[in-house]
XYZ file of C-alpha atoms in Angstrom:
174
model
C 24.767 4.163 29.711
C 28.415 4.896 28.693
C 29.282 8.170 27.438
C 31.579 6.585 24.581
C 28.883 4.484 23.456
C 28.264 5.044 19.796
C 24.847 6.361 19.423
C 24.470 5.259 15.710
C 24.513 1.533 16.986
C 21.391 2.328 18.447
C 19.905 4.221 15.391
C 21.223 1.319 12.927
C 19.142 -1.240 15.231
C 16.129 1.100 15.458
C 16.144 1.222 11.698
C 16.672 -2.364 11.274
C 13.661 -3.140 13.770
C 11.485 -0.716 12.001
C 12.053 -2.001 8.573
C 11.872 -6.040 9.751
C 8.447 -4.847 11.093
C 7.151 -2.823 8.330
C 8.239 -5.842 5.992
C 6.071 -8.594 8.095
C 3.001 -5.618 8.039
C 3.669 -5.353 4.148
C 3.725 -8.866 3.597
C 0.416 -9.696 5.688
C -1.253 -7.007 3.751
C 0.022 -8.724 0.477
C -1.379 -12.100 1.520
C -4.876 -9.980 2.057
C -4.330 -8.695 -1.599
C -3.598 -12.179 -2.815
C -6.303 -13.617 -1.280
C -8.728 -10.905 -2.656
C -7.076 -11.611 -6.048
C -7.649 -15.377 -5.692
C -11.086 -14.669 -4.537
C -11.972 -12.685 -7.732
C -10.177 -15.206 -9.925
C -12.411 -18.276 -8.604
C -15.625 -16.183 -8.656
C -15.068 -15.255 -12.304
C -14.590 -18.594 -13.353
C -17.586 -19.960 -11.370
C -19.764 -17.359 -12.569
C -18.672 -18.095 -16.498
C -19.210 -21.739 -15.470
C -22.404 -21.409 -13.887
C -23.807 -18.965 -16.678
C -23.183 -21.867 -19.049
C -25.689 -23.974 -17.259
C -27.860 -20.829 -16.784
C -27.467 -20.235 -13.124
C -25.209 -17.116 -13.144
C -23.760 -15.693 -9.909
C -25.689 -12.819 -8.692
C -23.472 -9.581 -8.041
C -20.408 -10.788 -9.566
C -19.703 -7.467 -11.387
C -19.808 -5.733 -7.947
C -18.073 -8.207 -6.111
C -15.465 -8.375 -8.481
C -15.023 -4.425 -8.289
C -14.784 -4.324 -4.638
C -12.132 -7.329 -4.664
C -10.111 -5.338 -7.149
C -10.098 -2.499 -4.981
C -8.848 -4.428 -1.951
C -6.336 -6.470 -4.297
C -4.930 -3.173 -5.497
C -4.966 -1.271 -2.390
C -3.312 -3.801 -0.135
C -0.621 -4.535 -2.687
C 0.410 -1.271 -2.906
C 2.801 -0.906 0.094
C 4.587 -4.436 -0.697
C 5.341 -3.105 -3.939
C 7.016 -0.044 -2.918
C 8.829 -1.869 0.164
C 10.559 -4.062 -2.472
C 10.730 -1.295 -5.087
C 8.782 -3.702 -7.632
C 7.177 -0.849 -9.539
C 8.453 0.718 -12.529
C 10.154 3.896 -12.366
C 12.615 5.746 -14.670
C 15.339 7.523 -13.152
C 17.799 8.139 -15.859
C 17.586 11.773 -15.207
C 18.485 11.592 -11.599
C 21.373 9.281 -12.174
C 23.020 11.994 -14.076
C 23.135 13.713 -10.815
C 25.846 13.711 -8.375
C 25.230 11.047 -5.390
C 24.354 13.922 -3.039
C 21.951 15.340 -5.368
C 20.453 11.990 -5.954
C 19.917 11.522 -2.327
C 18.122 14.985 -1.842
C 15.678 14.128 -4.996
C 14.833 10.679 -3.488
C 14.395 12.415 -0.059
C 12.197 15.245 -1.366
C 10.096 12.524 -3.679
C 9.615 10.411 -0.630
C 8.674 13.347 1.602
C 6.019 14.659 -0.986
C 4.844 11.045 -1.839
C 4.338 10.714 1.940
C 2.473 13.895 2.267
C 0.360 12.730 -0.721
C -0.630 9.327 0.634
C -1.190 10.839 4.110
C -3.690 13.116 2.815
C -5.449 10.390 0.662
C -5.567 8.105 3.575
C -7.205 10.878 5.776
C -9.643 11.622 3.128
C -10.350 8.025 2.666
C -11.308 7.759 6.435
C -13.491 10.852 6.153
C -15.211 9.207 3.172
C -15.503 5.774 4.899
C -17.099 7.308 7.977
C -19.453 9.071 5.653
C -20.426 5.827 4.030
C -21.007 4.290 7.294
C -23.258 6.914 8.499
C -24.980 7.166 5.244
C -25.384 3.236 5.230
C -24.378 3.080 1.823
C -24.352 -0.399 0.197
C -23.795 -2.044 -3.232
C -27.072 -2.392 -5.372
C -27.304 -6.176 -5.895
C -25.572 -7.809 -2.983
C -26.234 -5.176 -0.313
C -22.450 -5.280 0.472
C -21.397 -2.083 2.421
C -18.968 0.073 1.054
C -17.408 1.707 4.186
C -15.084 -1.259 5.095
C -13.236 -0.860 1.866
C -12.772 2.754 2.194
C -11.444 2.059 5.829
C -9.130 -0.503 4.350
C -7.835 1.411 1.486
C -7.316 4.353 3.899
C -5.187 2.076 6.267
C -3.053 0.893 2.983
C -2.174 4.437 2.118
C -0.933 5.265 5.724
C 1.134 1.912 5.643
C 2.296 3.344 2.256
C 3.436 6.383 4.225
C 5.369 4.225 6.743
C 7.072 2.710 3.730
C 8.136 5.939 2.438
C 9.363 6.521 5.852
C 11.620 3.912 5.638
C 12.771 4.539 2.448
C 14.027 7.676 3.827
C 15.497 6.290 6.781
C 17.421 3.876 4.285
C 18.586 7.124 2.292
C 19.866 8.903 5.077
C 21.589 5.752 6.201
C 23.286 5.159 3.012
C 21.301 1.805 2.361
C 18.991 3.025 -0.358
C 20.202 1.736 -3.802
């Protein structure tokens, strides 16, 4: 490599590649969330219709609850990636641009730390559920895959916060 080669070009290409990979990962997780939500909807409608004929689906309540956990957990990273959540920043907008960057970096770092801690503890909890063999009451669905899945979602959320920090430092964060 030549000495006069600008290193920021490599950093920019690395950031773009990371963000592109992260976007695809978030979209994959969004498909899982959407599939879970579709399953919940179809299950609920089917149960209501079948109840009318006196043949309800056994365990609908627990399947909807587990599906809801999947839909919410797997939907969080894509929502954060596209900044589709509601946030109030009228207070931060009054700061100078440099202070705004600092506030955004601090909040992303704190949020990443929180989600890392939550994800780690969810993996520990899921491992406990696996070892104990705990299952749902009616359908005997094991709980541990949901715990591992939501723990994974928390770790991907950390990657989203790292991507946000990269955008902030690169001047690309709006």
